[in-house]
Each structure stands twice: as structure tokens, then as C-alpha cells.
Tab-separated table of C-alpha atoms in Angstrom:
chain	number	residue	atom	x	y	z
A	287	MET	CA	0.000	0.000	0.000
A	288	PRO	CA	1.301	3.529	-0.743
A	289	GLY	CA	2.871	5.445	2.049
A	290	VAL	CA	5.050	2.676	3.589
A	291	ARG	CA	7.330	4.017	6.325
A	292	LYS	CA	9.821	1.781	8.112
A	293	HIS	CA	9.064	3.024	11.607
A	294	HIS	CA	5.365	2.125	11.347
A	295	ASP	CA	3.781	-1.333	11.301
A	296	CYS	CA	1.697	-1.318	8.127
A	297	GLY	CA	3.295	1.813	6.759
A	298	LEU	CA	0.026	3.757	6.966
A	299	THR	CA	-0.645	7.048	8.698
A	300	ASP	CA	-2.388	6.464	11.998
A	301	SER	CA	-4.399	9.657	12.212
A	302	LEU	CA	-4.875	13.078	10.710
A	303	ALA	CA	-3.825	14.598	14.027
A	304	VAL	CA	-0.452	12.827	14.147
A	305	HIS	CA	0.384	13.428	10.499
A	306	GLY	CA	-1.490	16.675	9.983
A	307	GLU	CA	1.642	18.537	8.982
A	308	LYS	CA	2.413	16.169	6.115
A	309	LEU	CA	-1.190	16.215	4.940
A	310	ASP	CA	-1.379	19.993	5.126
A	311	ARG	CA	1.753	20.372	3.043
A	312	TYR	CA	0.439	17.761	0.607
A	313	THR	CA	-2.908	19.422	0.130
A	314	ASP	CA	-1.578	22.986	0.248
A	315	PRO	CA	2.047	23.289	-0.908
A	316	THR	CA	2.078	27.012	-0.166
A	317	LEU	CA	1.839	26.390	3.591
A	318	SER	CA	5.007	26.825	5.564
A	319	ARG	CA	6.090	24.144	8.030
A	320	ASP	CA	6.032	26.704	10.846
A	321	MET	CA	2.802	28.432	9.864
A	322	PRO	CA	0.290	28.163	12.746
A	323	ALA	CA	-3.283	27.092	12.200
A	324	THR	CA	-5.672	29.978	11.651
A	325	THR	CA	-9.389	30.519	11.799
A	326	ALA	CA	-9.664	31.767	8.246
A	327	ALA	CA	-12.840	31.601	6.215
A	328	LEU	CA	-13.084	28.607	3.939
A	329	GLU	CA	-12.473	29.418	0.281
A	330	PRO	CA	-12.232	27.414	-2.954
A	331	VAL	CA	-8.755	26.033	-3.566
A	332	GLN	CA	-6.365	28.245	-5.516
A	333	VAL	CA	-4.812	27.006	-8.765
A	334	SER	CA	-1.339	27.026	-7.204
A	335	GLN	CA	-2.630	24.741	-4.452
A	336	ARG	CA	-4.210	22.139	-6.732
A	337	ILE	CA	-2.687	18.682	-7.135
A	338	GLU	CA	-1.884	18.464	-10.819
A	339	ALA	CA	-1.908	14.660	-10.948
A	340	MET	CA	-5.525	14.605	-9.754
A	341	ASP	CA	-6.590	17.017	-12.482
A	342	ILE	CA	-4.694	15.004	-15.097
A	343	ALA	CA	-6.420	11.828	-13.914
A	344	ARG	CA	-9.821	13.554	-14.049
A	345	GLY	CA	-9.093	14.767	-17.557
A	346	PHE	CA	-8.194	11.255	-18.674
A	347	ALA	CA	-11.233	9.768	-16.889
A	348	LEU	CA	-13.480	12.036	-18.972
A	349	LEU	CA	-12.328	10.152	-22.078
A	350	GLY	CA	-12.966	6.790	-20.464
A	351	ILE	CA	-16.389	7.696	-19.133
A	352	LEU	CA	-17.554	9.066	-22.500
A	353	SER	CA	-16.182	5.988	-24.299
A	354	VAL	CA	-18.466	3.864	-22.105
A	355	ASN	CA	-21.430	6.243	-21.930
A	356	ILE	CA	-21.681	6.772	-25.672
A	357	SER	CA	-23.346	3.358	-26.030
A	358	ALA	CA	-26.026	4.386	-23.522
A	359	PHE	CA	-26.559	7.718	-25.278
A	360	ALA	CA	-26.784	6.137	-28.725
A	361	GLN	CA	-28.320	2.712	-28.092
A	362	PRO	CA	-30.757	0.908	-25.779
A	363	MET	CA	-29.513	-0.035	-22.327
A	364	GLY	CA	-29.568	-3.697	-23.328
A	365	ARG	CA	-26.771	-3.077	-25.834
A	366	LEU	CA	-24.654	-1.390	-23.146
A	367	ILE	CA	-24.724	-4.406	-20.827
A	368	GLU	CA	-24.324	-6.941	-23.627
A	369	THR	CA	-20.711	-8.123	-23.877
A	370	THR	CA	-21.215	-9.678	-27.320
A	371	VAL	CA	-20.385	-7.418	-30.260
A	372	PRO	CA	-23.538	-6.311	-32.124
A	373	SER	CA	-23.851	-7.732	-35.624
A	374	GLY	CA	-22.578	-5.835	-38.634
A	375	GLN	CA	-19.782	-3.897	-36.898
A	376	GLY	CA	-16.862	-5.205	-38.946
A	377	THR	CA	-13.287	-5.718	-37.795
A	378	LEU	CA	-12.771	-2.120	-36.641
A	379	GLY	CA	-16.031	-2.087	-34.688
A	380	THR	CA	-15.153	-5.381	-33.011
A	381	LEU	CA	-11.689	-4.122	-32.048
A	382	LEU	CA	-13.066	-0.865	-30.636
A	383	HIS	CA	-15.684	-2.784	-28.656
A	384	TYR	CA	-12.983	-4.927	-27.052
A	385	VAL	CA	-10.774	-1.917	-26.272
A	386	VAL	CA	-13.602	-0.112	-24.474
A	387	GLN	CA	-14.629	-3.244	-22.581
A	388	LEU	CA	-11.074	-4.013	-21.482
A	389	PHE	CA	-9.697	-0.577	-20.626
A	390	PHE	CA	-12.689	1.657	-19.807
A	391	MET	CA	-15.796	-0.364	-18.940
A	392	GLY	CA	-15.858	-0.683	-15.148
A	393	LYS	CA	-12.527	1.175	-14.860
A	394	SER	CA	-13.466	4.814	-15.459
A	395	TYR	CA	-16.074	5.219	-12.739
A	396	PRO	CA	-13.785	3.624	-10.069
A	397	LEU	CA	-11.151	6.209	-11.008
A	398	PHE	CA	-13.703	8.991	-10.570
A	399	CYS	CA	-14.849	7.441	-7.267
A	400	MET	CA	-11.327	7.452	-5.848
A	401	LEU	CA	-10.772	11.016	-7.038
A	402	PHE	CA	-14.088	11.994	-5.443
A	403	GLY	CA	-12.990	10.545	-2.108
A	404	MET	CA	-9.623	12.274	-2.431
A	405	GLY	CA	-11.305	15.619	-3.049
A	406	LEU	CA	-13.566	15.269	-0.011
A	407	THR	CA	-10.621	14.368	2.209
A	408	ILE	CA	-8.433	17.213	0.956
A	409	GLN	CA	-11.236	19.659	1.663
A	410	GLN	CA	-11.481	18.361	5.234
A	411	VAL	CA	-7.734	18.648	5.763
A	412	ARG	CA	-7.650	22.217	4.445
A	413	ALA	CA	-10.559	23.155	6.713
A	414	LYS	CA	-8.795	21.617	9.700
A	415	ARG	CA	-5.689	23.625	8.884
A	416	ALA	CA	-7.822	26.771	8.861
A	417	GLY	CA	-9.253	25.886	12.267
A	418	ARG	CA	-12.688	25.240	10.814
A	419	SER	CA	-14.982	22.284	10.166
A	420	ALA	CA	-15.852	21.380	6.589
A	421	ASP	CA	-18.896	19.316	7.535
A	422	TRP	CA	-21.657	21.782	6.677
A	423	LEU	CA	-19.806	23.004	3.611
A	424	GLN	CA	-19.527	19.439	2.348
A	425	VAL	CA	-23.194	18.761	3.072
A	426	ARG	CA	-24.147	21.831	1.031
A	427	ARG	CA	-21.789	20.878	-1.799
A	428	LEU	CA	-23.181	17.360	-1.944
A	429	LEU	CA	-26.804	18.532	-1.810
A	430	VAL	CA	-26.150	20.933	-4.693
A	431	LEU	CA	-24.482	18.105	-6.609
A	432	ALA	CA	-27.574	15.954	-5.982
A	433	VAL	CA	-29.788	18.676	-7.467
A	434	PHE	CA	-27.518	18.823	-10.525
A	435	GLY	CA	-27.875	15.055	-10.841
A	436	LEU	CA	-31.674	15.134	-10.623
A	437	CYS	CA	-31.841	17.814	-13.326
A	438	HIS	CA	-29.475	15.746	-15.445
A	439	ILE	CA	-31.704	12.661	-15.146
A	440	PHE	CA	-35.028	14.385	-15.807
A	441	LEU	CA	-33.862	16.699	-18.583
A	442	LEU	CA	-31.156	14.812	-20.473
A	443	TRP	CA	-30.068	11.278	-19.635
A	444	TYR	CA	-30.672	8.383	-17.256
A	445	GLY	CA	-26.985	7.439	-16.875
A	446	ASP	CA	-26.224	10.254	-14.438
A	447	ILE	CA	-23.525	9.603	-11.832
A	448	LEU	CA	-23.728	12.918	-9.955
A	449	LEU	CA	-26.701	11.921	-7.799
A	450	THR	CA	-24.938	8.651	-6.957
A	451	TYR	CA	-21.745	10.427	-5.882
A	452	ALA	CA	-23.729	12.928	-3.831
A	453	THR	CA	-25.662	10.167	-2.058
A	454	ILE	CA	-22.539	8.140	-1.288
A	455	GLY	CA	-20.691	11.281	-0.222
A	456	LEU	CA	-23.441	12.236	2.231
A	457	ALA	CA	-23.330	8.722	3.656
A	458	VAL	CA	-19.571	8.482	4.190
A	459	PHE	CA	-17.947	11.946	4.270
A	460	TRP	CA	-17.824	11.888	8.080
A	461	ALA	CA	-15.892	8.590	7.993
A	462	LEU	CA	-13.083	10.039	5.861
A	463	LYS	CA	-11.600	11.599	9.016
A	464	PHE	CA	-10.683	8.180	10.386
A	465	PRO	CA	-7.098	6.828	10.194
A	466	ALA	CA	-5.938	5.393	6.899
A	467	ARG	CA	-5.294	1.921	8.305
A	468	GLY	CA	-8.924	1.441	9.342
A	469	LEU	CA	-10.231	3.037	6.148
A	470	LEU	CA	-8.111	0.681	4.039
A	471	LYS	CA	-9.580	-2.366	5.749
A	472	ALA	CA	-13.090	-0.991	5.355
A	473	ALA	CA	-12.469	-0.122	1.698
A	474	VAL	CA	-11.288	-3.631	0.830
A	475	LEU	CA	-14.242	-5.173	2.664
A	476	PHE	CA	-16.748	-2.926	0.890
A	477	ILE	CA	-15.192	-3.666	-2.509
A	478	LEU	CA	-15.169	-7.399	-1.801
A	479	PHE	CA	-18.735	-7.340	-0.490
A	480	GLY	CA	-19.934	-5.358	-3.502
A	481	SER	CA	-18.178	-7.762	-5.853
A	482	ILE	CA	-19.861	-10.770	-4.242
A	483	LEU	CA	-23.260	-9.065	-4.382
A	484	CYS	CA	-22.763	-8.247	-8.064
A	485	GLY	CA	-22.017	-11.884	-8.716
A	486	GLY	CA	-25.308	-12.756	-7.031
A	487	PHE	CA	-27.090	-10.043	-9.026
A	488	GLN	CA	-25.679	-11.596	-12.188
A	489	SER	CA	-27.113	-14.990	-11.239
A	490	LEU	CA	-30.556	-13.461	-10.685
A	491	THR	CA	-30.682	-11.389	-13.862
A	492	THR	CA	-28.888	-13.550	-16.434
A	493	PRO	CA	-31.342	-15.706	-18.352
A	494	ASP	CA	-30.604	-19.144	-19.701
A	495	PRO	CA	-29.101	-18.482	-23.154
A	496	LYS	CA	-30.498	-21.814	-24.342
A	497	ALA	CA	-34.088	-20.913	-23.467
A	498	GLU	CA	-36.308	-21.083	-26.527
A	499	GLY	CA	-37.405	-17.744	-27.903
A	500	MET	CA	-34.890	-15.650	-25.945
A	501	HIS	CA	-33.583	-12.564	-27.729
A	502	THR	CA	-29.989	-11.402	-27.330
A	503	ALA	CA	-29.265	-7.681	-27.443
A	504	ALA	CA	-26.485	-8.251	-29.968
A	505	SER	CA	-28.932	-9.638	-32.571
A	506	TRP	CA	-31.756	-7.161	-31.850
A	507	VAL	CA	-33.123	-5.379	-34.937
A	508	VAL	CA	-33.872	-1.637	-34.750
A	509	PRO	CA	-37.634	-0.964	-35.107
A	510	PRO	CA	-38.569	1.110	-38.182
A	511	VAL	CA	-39.422	4.796	-37.854
A	512	GLY	CA	-43.133	5.276	-37.228
A	513	MET	CA	-43.626	1.885	-35.574
A	514	ALA	CA	-46.314	1.997	-32.870
A	515	LEU	CA	-45.862	0.315	-29.499
A	516	GLU	CA	-48.386	-2.146	-28.151
A	517	GLY	CA	-50.642	-0.097	-25.887
A	518	GLY	CA	-49.246	3.107	-27.373
A	519	HIS	CA	-47.050	4.008	-24.391
A	520	PRO	CA	-43.620	2.659	-23.305
A	521	VAL	CA	-44.780	1.756	-19.783
A	522	THR	CA	-47.878	-0.048	-21.078
A	523	HIS	CA	-45.734	-1.915	-23.576
A	524	LEU	CA	-43.222	-2.918	-20.887
A	525	THR	CA	-45.941	-3.942	-18.436
A	526	ALA	CA	-47.379	-6.342	-21.006
A	527	ALA	CA	-43.906	-7.772	-21.645
A	528	LEU	CA	-43.257	-8.120	-17.912
A	529	GLU	CA	-46.275	-10.396	-17.589
A	530	ARG	CA	-45.158	-12.543	-20.500
A	531	THR	CA	-44.140	-16.123	-19.740
A	532	ASP	CA	-43.242	-17.457	-23.190
A	533	PRO	CA	-40.491	-16.418	-23.531
A	534	PRO	CA	-39.879	-14.957	-20.050
A	535	PHE	CA	-39.140	-11.252	-19.735
A	536	ASP	CA	-35.410	-10.546	-20.132
A	537	GLY	CA	-35.066	-7.111	-18.473
A	538	PRO	CA	-33.263	-4.323	-20.379
A	539	GLN	CA	-32.087	-6.870	-22.971
A	540	ASP	CA	-35.648	-7.901	-23.801
A	541	LYS	CA	-36.842	-6.944	-27.277
A	542	ALA	CA	-39.880	-5.171	-25.818
A	543	TRP	CA	-37.701	-2.994	-23.562
A	544	MET	CA	-35.269	-2.166	-26.354
A	545	ASP	CA	-38.092	-1.344	-28.780
A	546	ALA	CA	-39.792	0.904	-26.210
A	547	GLU	CA	-36.565	2.734	-25.400
A	548	THR	CA	-35.675	3.229	-29.043
A	549	ILE	CA	-39.062	4.524	-30.172
A	550	ALA	CA	-39.434	6.853	-27.173
A	551	SER	CA	-35.883	8.233	-27.525
A	552	ARG	CA	-35.768	8.480	-31.299
A	553	ASP	CA	-39.350	9.486	-32.114
A	554	GLY	CA	-40.581	11.135	-28.894
A	555	PRO	CA	-42.658	12.839	-27.642
A	556	TYR	CA	-40.687	14.318	-24.766
A	557	LEU	CA	-42.945	12.906	-22.056
A	558	ASP	CA	-42.540	9.343	-23.356
A	559	ALA	CA	-38.782	9.793	-23.578
A	560	MET	CA	-38.623	11.147	-20.015
A	561	VAL	CA	-40.731	8.271	-18.689
A	562	MET	CA	-38.419	5.809	-20.406
A	563	ARG	CA	-35.406	7.564	-18.883
A	564	LEU	CA	-36.919	7.101	-15.445
A	565	VAL	CA	-37.616	3.426	-16.169
A	566	ASN	CA	-33.989	2.990	-17.215
A	567	TYR	CA	-32.809	4.843	-14.122
A	568	ALA	CA	-34.889	2.492	-11.979
A	569	GLY	CA	-33.023	-0.377	-13.634
A	570	TYR	CA	-29.732	1.358	-12.825
A	571	LEU	CA	-30.814	1.729	-9.185
A	572	MET	CA	-31.380	-2.029	-8.993
A	573	PHE	CA	-27.757	-2.556	-10.003
A	574	LEU	CA	-26.628	0.190	-7.616
A	575	ALA	CA	-28.214	-1.657	-4.694
A	576	PHE	CA	-25.616	-4.359	-5.343
A	577	GLY	CA	-22.685	-2.527	-6.947
A	578	GLY	CA	-22.954	0.639	-4.857
A	579	TRP	CA	-21.057	-1.041	-2.035
A	580	GLN	CA	-18.010	-1.209	-4.265
A	581	MET	CA	-18.321	2.527	-4.936
A	582	VAL	CA	-18.411	3.225	-1.195
A	583	GLY	CA	-15.174	1.274	-0.818
A	584	LEU	CA	-13.578	3.218	-3.663
A	585	VAL	CA	-14.468	6.570	-2.066
A	586	LEU	CA	-12.880	5.373	1.193
A	587	MET	CA	-9.845	4.245	-0.800
A	588	GLY	CA	-9.531	7.799	-2.106
A	589	SER	CA	-9.130	9.031	1.465
A	590	VAL	CA	-6.440	6.403	2.077
A	591	LEU	CA	-4.547	7.647	-0.985
A	592	VAL	CA	-4.588	11.212	0.350
A	593	GLN	CA	-3.527	10.235	3.863
A	594	THR	CA	-0.650	8.148	2.522
A	595	ARG	CA	0.342	10.913	0.062
A	596	PHE	CA	0.159	8.491	-2.864
A	597	LEU	CA	0.591	11.204	-5.499
A	598	ASP	CA	3.605	12.896	-3.890
A	599	ALA	CA	6.892	12.902	-5.792
A	600	ASP	CA	8.568	10.873	-3.036
A	601	ARG	CA	5.948	8.141	-3.507
A	602	ARG	CA	7.187	7.351	-7.007
A	603	ALA	CA	7.948	3.720	-6.098
A	604	TRP	CA	4.313	3.145	-5.116
A	605	GLN	CA	3.050	4.847	-8.249
A	606	VAL	CA	5.246	2.519	-10.314
A	607	ARG	CA	3.958	-0.489	-8.372
A	608	ALA	CA	0.377	0.589	-9.061
A	609	VAL	CA	1.070	0.742	-12.795
A	610	ILE	CA	2.783	-2.665	-12.730
A	611	ALA	CA	-0.076	-4.211	-10.725
A	612	ALA	CA	-2.552	-2.850	-13.250
A	613	ALA	CA	-0.573	-4.306	-16.151
A	614	LEU	CA	0.262	-7.691	-14.632
A	615	ILE	CA	-2.863	-8.370	-12.568
A	616	GLY	CA	-5.644	-5.977	-13.527
A	617	VAL	CA	-5.499	-6.272	-17.313
A	618	PRO	CA	-5.112	-10.098	-17.421
A	619	ALA	CA	-7.940	-10.495	-14.900
A	620	ALA	CA	-10.174	-8.122	-16.855
A	621	SER	CA	-9.354	-9.981	-20.075
A	622	ALA	CA	-10.242	-13.346	-18.535
A	623	ASP	CA	-13.444	-11.955	-17.047
A	624	PHE	CA	-14.444	-10.449	-20.390
A	625	TRP	CA	-13.888	-13.628	-22.388
A	626	LEU	CA	-15.546	-15.862	-19.797
A	627	GLY	CA	-18.473	-13.493	-19.206
A	628	SER	CA	-20.503	-15.121	-21.978
A	629	HIS	CA	-19.717	-18.685	-20.844
A	630	PRO	CA	-22.801	-20.940	-20.959
A	631	SER	CA	-22.271	-21.913	-17.322
A	632	THR	CA	-24.243	-19.673	-14.952
A	633	LEU	CA	-21.692	-20.287	-12.195
A	634	MET	CA	-18.858	-19.148	-14.462
A	635	ARG	CA	-20.703	-15.942	-15.381
A	636	VAL	CA	-21.374	-15.230	-11.709
A	637	LEU	CA	-17.724	-15.750	-10.767
A	638	THR	CA	-16.448	-13.595	-13.615
A	639	ALA	CA	-18.872	-10.781	-12.702
A	640	ALA	CA	-17.605	-10.822	-9.109
A	641	SER	CA	-13.983	-11.049	-10.234
A	642	ASP	CA	-14.383	-8.154	-12.638
A	643	MET	CA	-15.835	-5.905	-9.923
A	644	PHE	CA	-12.950	-6.752	-7.589
A	645	PHE	CA	-9.977	-6.527	-9.972
A	646	SER	CA	-11.043	-3.694	-12.313
A	647	PRO	CA	-10.190	-0.978	-9.728
A	648	LEU	CA	-6.569	-2.154	-9.985
A	649	ILE	CA	-6.522	-0.758	-13.508
A	650	SER	CA	-8.084	2.473	-12.247
A	651	LEU	CA	-5.383	2.741	-9.567
A	652	GLY	CA	-2.793	2.152	-12.273
A	653	TYR	CA	-4.183	5.099	-14.233
A	654	LEU	CA	-3.913	7.257	-11.110
A	655	GLY	CA	-0.349	6.089	-10.511
A	656	ALA	CA	0.549	6.915	-14.109
A	657	ALA	CA	-0.915	10.410	-13.658
A	658	GLY	CA	1.286	10.875	-10.592
A	659	LEU	CA	4.395	9.720	-12.449
A	660	VAL	CA	3.772	12.020	-15.393
A	661	ALA	CA	2.867	15.044	-13.261
A	662	ASN	CA	5.871	14.681	-10.959
A	663	SER	CA	8.336	14.067	-13.811
A	664	GLY	CA	7.299	17.182	-15.704
A	665	ILE	CA	7.261	15.412	-19.085
A	666	LEU	CA	4.737	16.161	-21.832
A	667	ARG	CA	3.916	19.488	-20.202
A	668	HIS	CA	1.699	20.821	-22.987
A	669	ALA	CA	-0.374	17.655	-23.258
A	670	MET	CA	-0.634	17.381	-19.481
A	671	ARG	CA	-1.752	21.013	-19.228
A	672	LEU	CA	-4.604	20.225	-21.614
A	673	LEU	CA	-5.593	17.150	-19.613
A	674	ALA	CA	-5.368	19.025	-16.317
A	675	SER	CA	-7.473	21.886	-17.676
A	676	ALA	CA	-10.182	19.443	-18.763
A	677	GLY	CA	-9.973	17.838	-15.314
A	678	ARG	CA	-10.398	21.179	-13.564
A	679	MET	CA	-13.625	21.571	-15.549
A	680	ALA	CA	-14.706	17.941	-15.167
A	681	LEU	CA	-18.280	18.756	-14.101
A	682	THR	CA	-18.804	21.195	-16.969
A	683	ASN	CA	-17.249	18.811	-19.487
A	684	TYR	CA	-19.256	15.836	-18.199
A	685	LEU	CA	-22.551	17.707	-18.555
A	686	MET	CA	-21.446	19.148	-21.898
A	687	GLN	CA	-20.912	15.596	-23.154
A	688	SER	CA	-24.466	14.714	-22.108
A	689	LEU	CA	-25.912	17.790	-23.817
A	690	ILE	CA	-24.085	17.170	-27.097
A	691	CYS	CA	-24.845	13.457	-27.227
A	692	SER	CA	-28.491	13.941	-26.250
A	693	MET	CA	-28.882	16.535	-28.978
A	694	ILE	CA	-27.473	14.129	-31.550
A	695	PHE	CA	-29.380	11.000	-30.542
A	696	GLN	CA	-32.627	12.175	-28.921
A	697	HIS	CA	-35.852	13.060	-30.762
A	698	TRP	CA	-35.641	16.766	-29.878
A	699	GLY	CA	-32.298	16.977	-31.700
A	700	PHE	CA	-31.213	14.937	-34.682
A	701	GLY	CA	-33.002	11.733	-33.627
A	702	GLN	CA	-30.098	9.399	-34.415
A	703	PHE	CA	-30.801	6.924	-31.588
A	704	ALA	CA	-29.927	3.277	-32.429
A	705	SER	CA	-28.662	4.158	-35.902
A	706	TRP	CA	-24.885	4.555	-35.432
A	707	THR	CA	-22.167	1.922	-35.661
A	708	ILE	CA	-19.416	1.478	-33.079
A	709	PRO	CA	-16.762	3.202	-35.288
A	710	GLN	CA	-19.093	6.169	-35.759
A	711	MET	CA	-19.670	6.438	-32.020
A	712	ALA	CA	-15.910	6.193	-31.395
A	713	ALA	CA	-15.313	9.017	-33.886
A	714	LEU	CA	-17.851	11.153	-32.041
A	715	VAL	CA	-16.132	10.434	-28.708
A	716	ALA	CA	-12.770	11.427	-30.156
A	717	GLY	CA	-14.227	14.590	-31.700
A	718	ILE	CA	-15.925	15.765	-28.508
A	719	TYR	CA	-12.902	15.008	-26.348
A	720	LEU	CA	-10.377	16.634	-28.674
A	721	VAL	CA	-12.488	19.795	-28.704
A	722	GLN	CA	-12.955	19.818	-24.927
A	723	LEU	CA	-9.216	19.680	-24.202
A	724	PRO	CA	-8.167	22.969	-25.855
A	725	LEU	CA	-11.525	24.577	-25.081
A	726	SER	CA	-10.993	23.937	-21.353
A	727	ALA	CA	-7.462	25.358	-21.484
A	728	ALA	CA	-8.660	28.449	-23.363
A	729	TRP	CA	-11.526	29.010	-20.911
A	730	LEU	CA	-9.270	28.679	-17.854
A	731	SER	CA	-6.754	31.088	-19.344
A	732	VAL	CA	-9.402	33.771	-18.791
A	733	PHE	CA	-11.718	32.470	-16.079
A	734	ARG	CA	-11.088	31.049	-12.649
A	735	PHE	CA	-13.606	28.176	-12.866
A	736	GLY	CA	-15.602	26.297	-15.433
A	737	PRO	CA	-19.187	27.620	-15.615
A	738	MET	CA	-20.749	24.680	-13.746
A	739	GLU	CA	-17.872	24.633	-11.240
A	740	TRP	CA	-18.505	28.321	-10.602
A	741	LEU	CA	-22.216	27.695	-10.020
A	742	TRP	CA	-21.466	24.704	-7.771
A	743	ARG	CA	-19.027	26.681	-5.627
A	744	SER	CA	-21.210	29.763	-5.472
A	745	LEU	CA	-24.191	27.757	-4.221
A	746	SER	CA	-22.030	25.725	-1.824
A	747	TYR	CA	-20.299	28.741	-0.244
A	748	MET	CA	-23.567	30.734	-0.429
A	749	ARG	CA	-21.859	33.679	-2.111
A	750	LEU	CA	-20.940	34.460	-5.691
A	751	GLN	CA	-17.392	33.447	-6.504
A	752	PRO	CA	-15.173	35.704	-8.635
A	753	MET	CA	-14.770	34.445	-12.188
A	754	LEU	CA	-12.249	36.942	-13.585
A	755	GLY	CA	-8.915	38.107	-12.276
A	756	HIS	CA	-7.535	34.633	-11.683
A	757	ALA	CA	-6.413	33.548	-15.123
A	758	ALA	CA	-4.029	30.744	-14.242
A	759	GLY	CA	-4.504	28.006	-16.768
A	760	ARG	CA	-0.890	26.890	-16.499
A	761	TYR	CA	0.549	24.973	-13.593
A	762	ALA	CA	3.897	25.921	-12.150
A	763	PRO	CA	6.678	23.446	-12.944
A	764	SER	CA	6.796	20.500	-10.546
């Protein structure tokens, strides 16, 4: 584990009180060793005080999350959870599908979870240094984030993660003050427990592939434009399918569900599309009841990484070990889980689902370690500045991705739902991301925050934050 020190048993910090000085200097490099604690008002972190590696990791995670989310924007939910490549994708489409499944699916959100936990912990440490408590500030920040998430779900897209982060944050932010050793044990237990539950969830939701009449999402045919649903409404159509016994209802991968989602999203009207979003979100909540435990563990792990100063320059050995563990354990395990996920044996599919949930965060930790190595070495400064700028505006960029993709695929925009191939979706991901990188850097060369970050901070601190006069898009050399 990062942060090993020879004069301590497990090499972990025992408490924020004992190691407060190291944490203060880690989270705020402008603090002097001899500077006494003050009772200053809490303020948003200055650019010079930010941890560049965290922003770089956030910027990279935006690419991973969009690479996964694009399937949910452009296709029915059943296609997103289907590991088999849809028909007619060609060699390039098949290769891109495997790349996303192996390197981003189930790896991007754990990276964001750890970064989320790191951010909460750093805010608490900075508040402690100022002689204040961050509790009410964090409650306000998380409640505002929850409101953003609810608006995101109702107005744009069911795959929102903001409400989930806010809910988990409200549940565990108080625990992030505990010593790293205890948090590490709790994090591993939560991740293991969540992995086991997901394996059980897989056994309950995976139908027998040999059952007569079952439809696989990979072979599903897009309904023609103008096709009417049975009963005329998505919910009525799904209710009839839910009561069907021959063949049994297959959840989001059922033809009835995929037809209802496609027609509502592609053809509208808005009310039908919103109702279908809420139905999809209810399906996501069912998964969250099982997989959310893993996310709790990952947020706690983020606090451990801060307390052990994982991203510090003198922790290079641990950053290297994280990258090696990702390459030698995480990637092979993810590859095995991916290939065995469609095994005809139910037991094998259950085991691979649990294994994937447990080992995938190793790859996420490897990405974070790589961000630390690059940031501390000072190499690729221009590229890293672009990534860090996108990471500083992660909330704005995340919601911008939803707005652009919804406009392209939903009925109120260009109505392209369920009509794009995997290579076309990959090209869109690349286009959006390559525009967001320089756009973020250009914005932050003039403004202090991204627009949504400014709104979030203003509501959280209950006063308008200055936007101009802090043009600091570049980081100082490491």
C-alpha cells in the first residue's frame, strides 16, 4: 500500500492529528512548516494549491467515461450491458468494442470514485488547517451536486452519476476523518462485499441463453421509424412484456424494452422519452443496490490515498507499483473476465462478474499512478496542461458531453438513436474530447472556474465566486 514508512507497522498514517503537517503540506504546498493554524474563512482552492496529478487523472477519466457512456446515449440499455459485439460492426467495430470493454468499462467510474474521495478528504484537511470544520460546507456541496444530478436525469439522460456520488458522499464523508489503516480495511471489505453481491445479481438477472425464444441484445433489430408500441405508451408496452411467460421477460435486454426505449428516444414525444429515462434509471438503481457497495469502498480508498500521500513525488515507487499491478494483474484479470463473461455456465458468469468488480479498480489505480508519475516528472507538459485543464472543468465537461450526445441522438435533436455503428460512435467520442481539451485550457486562461464549477461553488459557499482576475490556466513546474 502507498505510504510505507519503516518506523510504522503497516506503513500507513495512523491519524490526521499525528500526520497533519504532512497532509497539510500535501494538500496545500504554499503552507510553511512553521505556519500556525488559523481561523480563516473557507475558500475554494487556488490554482497554485491544486494537485496536478488529480486534475490530469480527471481529464483522462473524462475520455474513459464518455467511451463507455456513448453506447447508452446512442443505443438501448440492453446493448450497453451486452458483452457480445452487435452484428454488422466489422473488424474495426469489433476491435473498438474490445478496447472499451477491457480498458474503460468498469474502470473509469472507479477512477472517478477514488478522485471523489480524495477531493472530499483534501477539503477536510484544508478546513482543519484553517481551524474550521468542513462538515456543513460538504453537506451543502453534496446537496447541490444531488440537485444537478436530478436535473441531469429528468432533462437529459438516465446514466447520471452525480446523484450517486452525492448520495454516497453524504453517507460516508464523516468517515473520511478516520485513520488510513482502518479506512483501508473498510475499503477492501466494501469492494469485496460489492463484488460478491454483483455476482449474485448476475445470477438473478442472467437468463438461460439456451431458453427457446430468448432474444440477445447483440442480434436485436432496430424498429422502423413510425412503428407503434403495443398499448401506445412505453410503460404499457413494458408492463405487457413483464407479464409474458413465453419467452420470459429478459429485463433491459428484452426486445420489448429495447423497442420501447428506441421509439421513445428516437421518435418522442418528450414525455414518453422522459418516462423511459426514469424506467432505465430504476433499472440502474437495482444494479446500484448491489454494486454501490463497491463505490463506497472506492471513495474510502480515495481518502487512504490522500492520507498516505500516494501522489507525492517521493511516492514514485508506489506509483510505479500501481502501474505494474494494473498491467500484470488488472489487465489479465479483466481480459479473462471479459472472455468468460458469456460462458454458458451460470456459475462461471457469476464468478467472472464478481472477479471483474474486484480486480477492475486495480486498472483504475494504475491510471492514477501513471498520472502521478507524469505530473511529478514534468514530461509532456503541454499535453498534461490540456488534460489538467479538462480535469479542472470535469463537471462542466461531463454535462457538456451529455448535452451534445443527447442533442445528436434524442428526438428533440437529430433523432439518431440506435442508428450509429461502433466506429461512428468512437469518432464522435474522439471529436468531442479533442475539442474539450483545448476549449478547457482556453476558458481557464481567462476564467477562474468552469461555468458549472462556478455555479457549484457559489451555491455551496452561499456567495458568488469571482470568475475573472484569476487567469491561471498553467501549472507551475513540478
